[in-house]
Short mmCIF file of C-alpha atoms in Angstrom, two decimals:
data_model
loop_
_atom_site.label_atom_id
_atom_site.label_comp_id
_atom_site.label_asym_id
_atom_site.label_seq_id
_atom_site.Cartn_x
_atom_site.Cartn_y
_atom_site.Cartn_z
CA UNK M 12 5.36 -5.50 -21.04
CA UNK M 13 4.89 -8.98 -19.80
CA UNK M 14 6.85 -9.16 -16.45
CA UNK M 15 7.81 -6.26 -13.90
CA UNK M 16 10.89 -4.45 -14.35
CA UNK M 17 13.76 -4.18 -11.74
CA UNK M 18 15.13 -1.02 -10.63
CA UNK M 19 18.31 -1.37 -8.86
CA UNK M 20 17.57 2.38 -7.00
CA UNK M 21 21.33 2.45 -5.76
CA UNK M 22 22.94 2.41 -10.03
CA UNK M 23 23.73 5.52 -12.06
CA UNK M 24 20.61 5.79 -14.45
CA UNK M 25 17.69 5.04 -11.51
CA UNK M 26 15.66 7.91 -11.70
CA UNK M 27 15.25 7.69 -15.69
CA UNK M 28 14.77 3.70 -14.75
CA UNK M 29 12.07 4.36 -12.50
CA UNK M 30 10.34 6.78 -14.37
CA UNK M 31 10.17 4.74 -17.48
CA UNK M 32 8.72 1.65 -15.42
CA UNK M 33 6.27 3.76 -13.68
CA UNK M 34 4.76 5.04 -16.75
CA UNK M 35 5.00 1.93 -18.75
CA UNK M 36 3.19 -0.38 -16.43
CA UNK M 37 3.37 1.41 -12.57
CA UNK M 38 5.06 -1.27 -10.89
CA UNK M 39 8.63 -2.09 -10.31
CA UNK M 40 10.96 -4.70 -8.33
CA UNK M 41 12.87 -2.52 -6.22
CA UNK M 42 16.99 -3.53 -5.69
CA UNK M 43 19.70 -1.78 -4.23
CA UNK M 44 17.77 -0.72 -1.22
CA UNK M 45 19.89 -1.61 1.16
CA UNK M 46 17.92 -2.87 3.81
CA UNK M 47 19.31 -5.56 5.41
CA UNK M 48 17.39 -8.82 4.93
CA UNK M 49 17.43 -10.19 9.08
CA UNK M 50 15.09 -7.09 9.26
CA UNK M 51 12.80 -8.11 6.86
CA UNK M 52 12.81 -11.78 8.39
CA UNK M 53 12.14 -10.18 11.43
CA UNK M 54 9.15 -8.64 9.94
CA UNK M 55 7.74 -11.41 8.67
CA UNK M 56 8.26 -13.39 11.54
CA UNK M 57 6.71 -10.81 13.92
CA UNK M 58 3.60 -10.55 11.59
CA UNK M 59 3.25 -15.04 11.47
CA UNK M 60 3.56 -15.02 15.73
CA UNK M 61 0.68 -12.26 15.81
CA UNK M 62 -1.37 -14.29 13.20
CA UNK M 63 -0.92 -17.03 15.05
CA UNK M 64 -1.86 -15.93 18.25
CA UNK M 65 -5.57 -16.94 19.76
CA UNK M 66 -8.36 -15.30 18.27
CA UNK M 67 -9.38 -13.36 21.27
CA UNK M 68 -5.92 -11.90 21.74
CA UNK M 69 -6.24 -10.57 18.22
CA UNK M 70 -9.51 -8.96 18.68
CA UNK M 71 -8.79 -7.36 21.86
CA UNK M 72 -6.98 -5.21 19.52
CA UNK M 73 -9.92 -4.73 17.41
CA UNK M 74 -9.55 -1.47 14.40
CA UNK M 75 -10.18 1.72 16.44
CA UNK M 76 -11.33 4.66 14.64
CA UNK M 77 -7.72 6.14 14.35
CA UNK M 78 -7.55 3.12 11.53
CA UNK M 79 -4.75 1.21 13.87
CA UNK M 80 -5.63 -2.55 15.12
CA UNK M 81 -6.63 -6.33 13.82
CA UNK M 82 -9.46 -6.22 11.31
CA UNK M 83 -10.49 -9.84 11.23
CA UNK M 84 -11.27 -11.90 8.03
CA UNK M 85 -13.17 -10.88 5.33
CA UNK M 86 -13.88 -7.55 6.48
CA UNK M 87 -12.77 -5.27 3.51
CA UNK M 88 -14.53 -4.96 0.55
CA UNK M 89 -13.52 -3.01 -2.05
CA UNK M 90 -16.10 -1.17 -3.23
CA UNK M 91 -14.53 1.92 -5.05
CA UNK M 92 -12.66 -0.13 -7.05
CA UNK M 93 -12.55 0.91 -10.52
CA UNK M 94 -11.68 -2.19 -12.36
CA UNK M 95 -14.12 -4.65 -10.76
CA UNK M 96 -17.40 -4.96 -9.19
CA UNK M 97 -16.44 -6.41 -6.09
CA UNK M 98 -19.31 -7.85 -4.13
CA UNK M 99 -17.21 -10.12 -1.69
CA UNK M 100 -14.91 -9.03 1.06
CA UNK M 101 -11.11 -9.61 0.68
CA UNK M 102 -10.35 -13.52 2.27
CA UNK M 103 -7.82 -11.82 4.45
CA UNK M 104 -6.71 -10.72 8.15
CA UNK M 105 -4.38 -8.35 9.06
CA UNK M 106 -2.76 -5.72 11.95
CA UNK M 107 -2.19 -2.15 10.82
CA UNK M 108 0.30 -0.32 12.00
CA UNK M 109 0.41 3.70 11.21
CA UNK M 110 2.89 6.60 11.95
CA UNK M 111 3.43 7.99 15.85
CA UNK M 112 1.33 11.22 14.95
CA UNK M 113 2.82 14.36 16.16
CA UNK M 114 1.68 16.04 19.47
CA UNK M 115 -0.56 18.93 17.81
CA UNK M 116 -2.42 16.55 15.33
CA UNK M 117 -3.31 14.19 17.96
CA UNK M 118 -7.23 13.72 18.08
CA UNK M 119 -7.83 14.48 13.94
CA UNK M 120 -8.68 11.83 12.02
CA UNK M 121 -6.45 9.14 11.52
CA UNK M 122 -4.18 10.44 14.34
CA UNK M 123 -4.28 8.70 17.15
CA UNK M 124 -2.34 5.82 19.18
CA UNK M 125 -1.28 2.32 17.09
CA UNK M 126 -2.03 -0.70 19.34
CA UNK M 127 0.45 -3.62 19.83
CA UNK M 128 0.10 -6.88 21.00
CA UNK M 129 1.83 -6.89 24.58
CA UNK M 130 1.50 -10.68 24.60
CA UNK M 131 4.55 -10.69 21.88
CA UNK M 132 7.39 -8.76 23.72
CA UNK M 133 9.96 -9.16 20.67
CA UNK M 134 6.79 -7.80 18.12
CA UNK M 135 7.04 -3.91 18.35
CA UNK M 136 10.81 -4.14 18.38
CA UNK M 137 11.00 -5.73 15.19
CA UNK M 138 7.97 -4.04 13.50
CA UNK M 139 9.42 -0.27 14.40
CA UNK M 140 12.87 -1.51 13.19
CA UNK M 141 11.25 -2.51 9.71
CA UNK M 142 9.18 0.43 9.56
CA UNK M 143 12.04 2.62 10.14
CA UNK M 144 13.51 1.15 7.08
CA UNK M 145 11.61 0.95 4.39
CA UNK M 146 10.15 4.64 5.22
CA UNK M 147 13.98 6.06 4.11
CA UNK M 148 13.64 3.96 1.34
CA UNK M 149 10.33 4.83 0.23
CA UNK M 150 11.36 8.75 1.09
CA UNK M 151 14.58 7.96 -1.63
CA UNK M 152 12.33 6.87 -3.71
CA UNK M 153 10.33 9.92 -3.86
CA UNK M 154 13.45 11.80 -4.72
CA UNK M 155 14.11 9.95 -7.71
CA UNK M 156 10.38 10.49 -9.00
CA UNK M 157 11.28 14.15 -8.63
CA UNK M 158 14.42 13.90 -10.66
CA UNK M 159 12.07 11.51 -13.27
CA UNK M 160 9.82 14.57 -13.35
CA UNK M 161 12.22 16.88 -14.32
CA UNK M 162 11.67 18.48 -11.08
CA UNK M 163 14.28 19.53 -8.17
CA UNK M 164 15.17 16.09 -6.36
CA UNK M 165 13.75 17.53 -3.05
CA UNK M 166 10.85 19.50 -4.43
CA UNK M 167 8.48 16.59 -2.95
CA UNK M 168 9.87 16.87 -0.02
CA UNK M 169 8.27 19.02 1.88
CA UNK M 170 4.79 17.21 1.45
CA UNK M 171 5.95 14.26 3.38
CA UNK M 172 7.07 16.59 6.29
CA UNK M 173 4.49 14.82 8.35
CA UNK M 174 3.56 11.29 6.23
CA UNK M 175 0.43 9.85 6.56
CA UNK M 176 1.81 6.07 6.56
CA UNK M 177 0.30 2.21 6.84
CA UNK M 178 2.33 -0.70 7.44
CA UNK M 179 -0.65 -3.91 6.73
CA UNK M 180 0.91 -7.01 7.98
CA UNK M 181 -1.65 -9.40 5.86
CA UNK M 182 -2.55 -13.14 6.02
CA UNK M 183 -4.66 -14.43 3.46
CA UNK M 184 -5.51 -18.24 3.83
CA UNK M 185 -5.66 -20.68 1.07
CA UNK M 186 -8.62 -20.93 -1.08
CA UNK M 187 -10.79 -23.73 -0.74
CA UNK M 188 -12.00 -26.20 -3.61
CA UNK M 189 -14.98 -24.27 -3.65
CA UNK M 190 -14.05 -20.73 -3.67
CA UNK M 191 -15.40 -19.42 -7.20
CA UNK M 192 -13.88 -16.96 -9.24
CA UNK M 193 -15.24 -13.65 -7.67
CA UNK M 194 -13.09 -15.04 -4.37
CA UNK M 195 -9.94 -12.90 -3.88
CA UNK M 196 -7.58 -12.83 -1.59
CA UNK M 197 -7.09 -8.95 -2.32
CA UNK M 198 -9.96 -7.97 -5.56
CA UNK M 199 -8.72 -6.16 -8.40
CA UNK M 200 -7.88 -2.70 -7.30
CA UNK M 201 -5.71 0.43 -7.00
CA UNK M 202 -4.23 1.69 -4.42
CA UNK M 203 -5.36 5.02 -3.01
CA UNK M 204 -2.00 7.49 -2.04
CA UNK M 205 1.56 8.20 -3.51
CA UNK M 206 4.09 4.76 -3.22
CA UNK M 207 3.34 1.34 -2.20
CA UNK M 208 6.26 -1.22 -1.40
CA UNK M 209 5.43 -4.40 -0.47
CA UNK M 210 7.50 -7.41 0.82
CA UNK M 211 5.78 -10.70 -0.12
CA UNK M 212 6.82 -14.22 0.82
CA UNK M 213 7.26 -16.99 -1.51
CA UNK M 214 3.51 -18.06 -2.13
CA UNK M 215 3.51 -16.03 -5.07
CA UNK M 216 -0.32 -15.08 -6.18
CA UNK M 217 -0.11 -11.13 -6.50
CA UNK M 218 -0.73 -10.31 -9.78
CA UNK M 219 -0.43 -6.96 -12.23
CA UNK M 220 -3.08 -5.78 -15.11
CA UNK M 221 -0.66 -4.30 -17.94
CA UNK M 222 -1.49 -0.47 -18.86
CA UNK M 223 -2.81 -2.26 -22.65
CA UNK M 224 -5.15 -4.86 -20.74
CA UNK M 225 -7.41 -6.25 -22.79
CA UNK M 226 -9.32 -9.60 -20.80
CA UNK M 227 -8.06 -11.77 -18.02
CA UNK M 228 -4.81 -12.96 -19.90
CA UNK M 229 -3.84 -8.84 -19.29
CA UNK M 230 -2.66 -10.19 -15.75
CA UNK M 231 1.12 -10.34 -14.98
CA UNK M 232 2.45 -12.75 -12.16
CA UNK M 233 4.21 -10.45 -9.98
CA UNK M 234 6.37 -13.43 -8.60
CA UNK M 235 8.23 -12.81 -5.44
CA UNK M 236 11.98 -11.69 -6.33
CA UNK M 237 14.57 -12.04 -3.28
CA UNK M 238 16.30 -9.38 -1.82
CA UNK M 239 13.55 -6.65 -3.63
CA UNK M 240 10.48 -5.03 -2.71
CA UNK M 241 7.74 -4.83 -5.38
CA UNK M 242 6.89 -0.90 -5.60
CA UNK M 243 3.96 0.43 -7.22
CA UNK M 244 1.96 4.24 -7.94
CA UNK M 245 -1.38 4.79 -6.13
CA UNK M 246 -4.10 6.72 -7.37
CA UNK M 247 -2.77 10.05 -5.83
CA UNK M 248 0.21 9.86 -7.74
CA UNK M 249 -1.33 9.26 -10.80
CA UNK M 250 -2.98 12.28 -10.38
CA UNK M 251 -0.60 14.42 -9.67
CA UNK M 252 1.58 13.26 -12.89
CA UNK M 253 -1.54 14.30 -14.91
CA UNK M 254 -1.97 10.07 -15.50
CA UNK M 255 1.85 10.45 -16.93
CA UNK M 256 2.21 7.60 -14.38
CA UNK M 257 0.05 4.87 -13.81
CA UNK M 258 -1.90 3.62 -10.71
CA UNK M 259 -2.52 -0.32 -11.94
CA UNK M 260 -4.87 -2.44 -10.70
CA UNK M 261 -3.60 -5.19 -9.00
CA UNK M 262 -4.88 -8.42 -7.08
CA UNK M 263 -4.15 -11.28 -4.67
CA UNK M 264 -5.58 -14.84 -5.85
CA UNK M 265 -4.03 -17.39 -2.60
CA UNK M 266 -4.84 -20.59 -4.73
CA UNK M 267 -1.26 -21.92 -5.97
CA UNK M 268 -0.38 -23.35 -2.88
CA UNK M 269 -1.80 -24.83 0.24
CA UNK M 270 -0.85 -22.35 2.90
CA UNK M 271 -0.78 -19.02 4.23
CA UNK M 272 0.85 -16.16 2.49
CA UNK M 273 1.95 -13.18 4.09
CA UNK M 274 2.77 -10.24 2.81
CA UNK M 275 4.19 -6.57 4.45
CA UNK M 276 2.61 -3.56 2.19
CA UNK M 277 3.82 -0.20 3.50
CA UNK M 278 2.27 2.63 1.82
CA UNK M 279 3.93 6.22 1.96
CA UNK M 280 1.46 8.84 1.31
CA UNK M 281 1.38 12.44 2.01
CA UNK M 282 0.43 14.65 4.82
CA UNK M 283 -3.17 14.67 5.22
CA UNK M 284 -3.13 18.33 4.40
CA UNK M 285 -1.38 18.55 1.51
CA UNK M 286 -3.06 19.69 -1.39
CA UNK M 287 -2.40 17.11 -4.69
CA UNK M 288 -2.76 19.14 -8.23
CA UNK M 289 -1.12 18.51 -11.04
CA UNK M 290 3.08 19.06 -10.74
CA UNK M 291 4.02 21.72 -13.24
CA UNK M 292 6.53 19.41 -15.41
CA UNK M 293 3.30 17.29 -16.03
CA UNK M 294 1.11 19.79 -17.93
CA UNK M 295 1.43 21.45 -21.09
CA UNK M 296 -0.17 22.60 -24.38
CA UNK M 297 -2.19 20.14 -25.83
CA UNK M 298 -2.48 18.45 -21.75
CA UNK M 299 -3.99 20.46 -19.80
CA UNK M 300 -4.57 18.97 -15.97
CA UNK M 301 -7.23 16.26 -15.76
CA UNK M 302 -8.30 16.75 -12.37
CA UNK M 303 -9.40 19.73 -9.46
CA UNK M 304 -6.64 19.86 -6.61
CA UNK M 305 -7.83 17.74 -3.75
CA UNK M 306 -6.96 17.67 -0.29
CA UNK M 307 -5.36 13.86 0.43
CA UNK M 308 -6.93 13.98 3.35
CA UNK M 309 -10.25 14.49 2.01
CA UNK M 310 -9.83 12.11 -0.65
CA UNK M 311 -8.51 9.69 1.71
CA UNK M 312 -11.08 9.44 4.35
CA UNK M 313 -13.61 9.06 1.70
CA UNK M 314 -12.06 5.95 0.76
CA UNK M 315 -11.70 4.48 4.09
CA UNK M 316 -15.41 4.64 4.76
CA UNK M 317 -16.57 3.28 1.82
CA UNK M 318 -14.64 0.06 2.10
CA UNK M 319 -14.02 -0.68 5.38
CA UNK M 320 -17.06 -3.01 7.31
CA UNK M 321 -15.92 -0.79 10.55
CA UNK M 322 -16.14 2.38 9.62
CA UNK M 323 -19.30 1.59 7.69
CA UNK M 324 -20.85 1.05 11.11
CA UNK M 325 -19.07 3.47 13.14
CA UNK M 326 -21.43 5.58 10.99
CA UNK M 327 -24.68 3.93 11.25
#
């Protein structure tokens, strides 16, 4: 496979669609989602006022340990990737945005209160009115995995009851002359939960390693496609499809143009309770399951810590 494939969700055929794309290369452009593209604009638009707000206004918002507020530039690194040995932190900034935690989780980890930037009255508006959004289309597309699995179309369902969510609004500045080859915007990685689906602007740069990747030239351009988002399987997913779908690495290089990109990942994971083990359509004679049930929660603050420059000291 040498470019992404598009799955128009909405068509007769998707869930067959999907499934093949997510277990040929674990990416897809997403069409059909119906979300209207003013609220994407609005998005974006929201995310380059808050980027371009002072510096002190953005870190008066600084991460707090609920995983919700600015981390500044160049303060990720990832470190469990398993594709690269990343030694430099991702030339980035962003705000993150997670769910409204309900009333009786309040106080565990990750649950806790998002912060906004007052100073930007129309911001929350138009990042809640996104959010909103693309969460019912990420929760269709979960459906149509189940129906790809052979599986009743709601028998995900009730793991997402309570969704342990991230909406990342990103900026990652150009590169300079100078930046050398172990400089990424984003290093090669995978992602850690269930879905991602990201809306990119038209910079371009984000990039795919195929499933047969064999050297650099293994990298697909995963150019931005209007009207789509670009969806792809995390590491948790790949797990619990046995590896019957796969979690690519993927990776942001901001050199082929001279300003800022943006980009709007929202990732859709699980509650932090649930227990991921391999689905029963996924196993069989002759494939028996790969991997121990873990708790996403587990597995998921484990991840944090490692690669985040905040939590790292938090725990100092």
């Amino acid at each position: 496979m040498t470019e992404l494939p598009v799955v128009d969700i909405s068509a007769p055929g998707a869930a067959g669609a999907l499934g093949r794309a997510l277990e040929e290369i674990g990416f897809a452009y997403i069409a059909g989602h119906g979300v209207a593209q003013d609220v994407v604009d609005g998005a974006f638009a929201a995310s380059r006022a808050f980027h371009a707000s002072p510096g002190a206004l953005k870190q008066s918002l600084a991460i707090n340990e609920w995983h919700r507020g600015f981390m500044a530039m160049a303060t990720s690194t990832v470190v469990t990737s398993s594709v690269a040995r990343v030694s430099r932190p991702n030339l980035s900034e962003s705000l993150m945005i997670m769910h409204e935690p309900a009333a009786e989780y309040l106080g565990r980890p990750l649950q806790g209160p998002n912060q906004w930037p007052g100073w930007l009255p129309e911001f929350r508006p138009a990042i809640e009115g996104y959010r909103t959004e693309v969460e019912r289309v990420a929760r269709a597309i979960i459906r149509l995995i189940a129906t790809a699995l052979a599986l009743e179309e709601t028998a995900l369902d009730r793991h997402f009851a309570k969704p342990t969510t991230f909406l990342r609004l990103l900026r990652y500045p150009p590169h300079s002359a100078s930046a050398g080859d172990d400089q990424f915007g984003s290093a090669p990685h995978t992602d850690y939960g269930i879905i991602t689906l990201l809306a990119q602007d038209a910079s371009g740069g984000l990039q795919v390693r195929r499933r047969d990747a064999k050297g650099d030239s293994s990298w697909i351009d995963a150019a931005p496609l209007p009207g789509t988002f670009v969806l792809n399987v995390a590491d948790m997913l790949a797990r619990w499809t046995n590896d019957r779908f796969v979690s690519a690495p993927h990776r942001v290089v901001n050199d082929h143009t001279r300003r800022d990109r943006f980009s709007l990942p929202f990732f859709f994971d699980t509650d932090m309770d649930a227990v991921i083990e391999c689905l029963p359509t996924c196993a069989g004679p002759g494939n028996p399951p790969r991997y121990v049930p873990v708790r996403y929660g587990d597995y998921l603050m484990d991840r944090l810590n490692r690669n985040y420059d905040y939590r790292k000291h938090a725990a100092e």
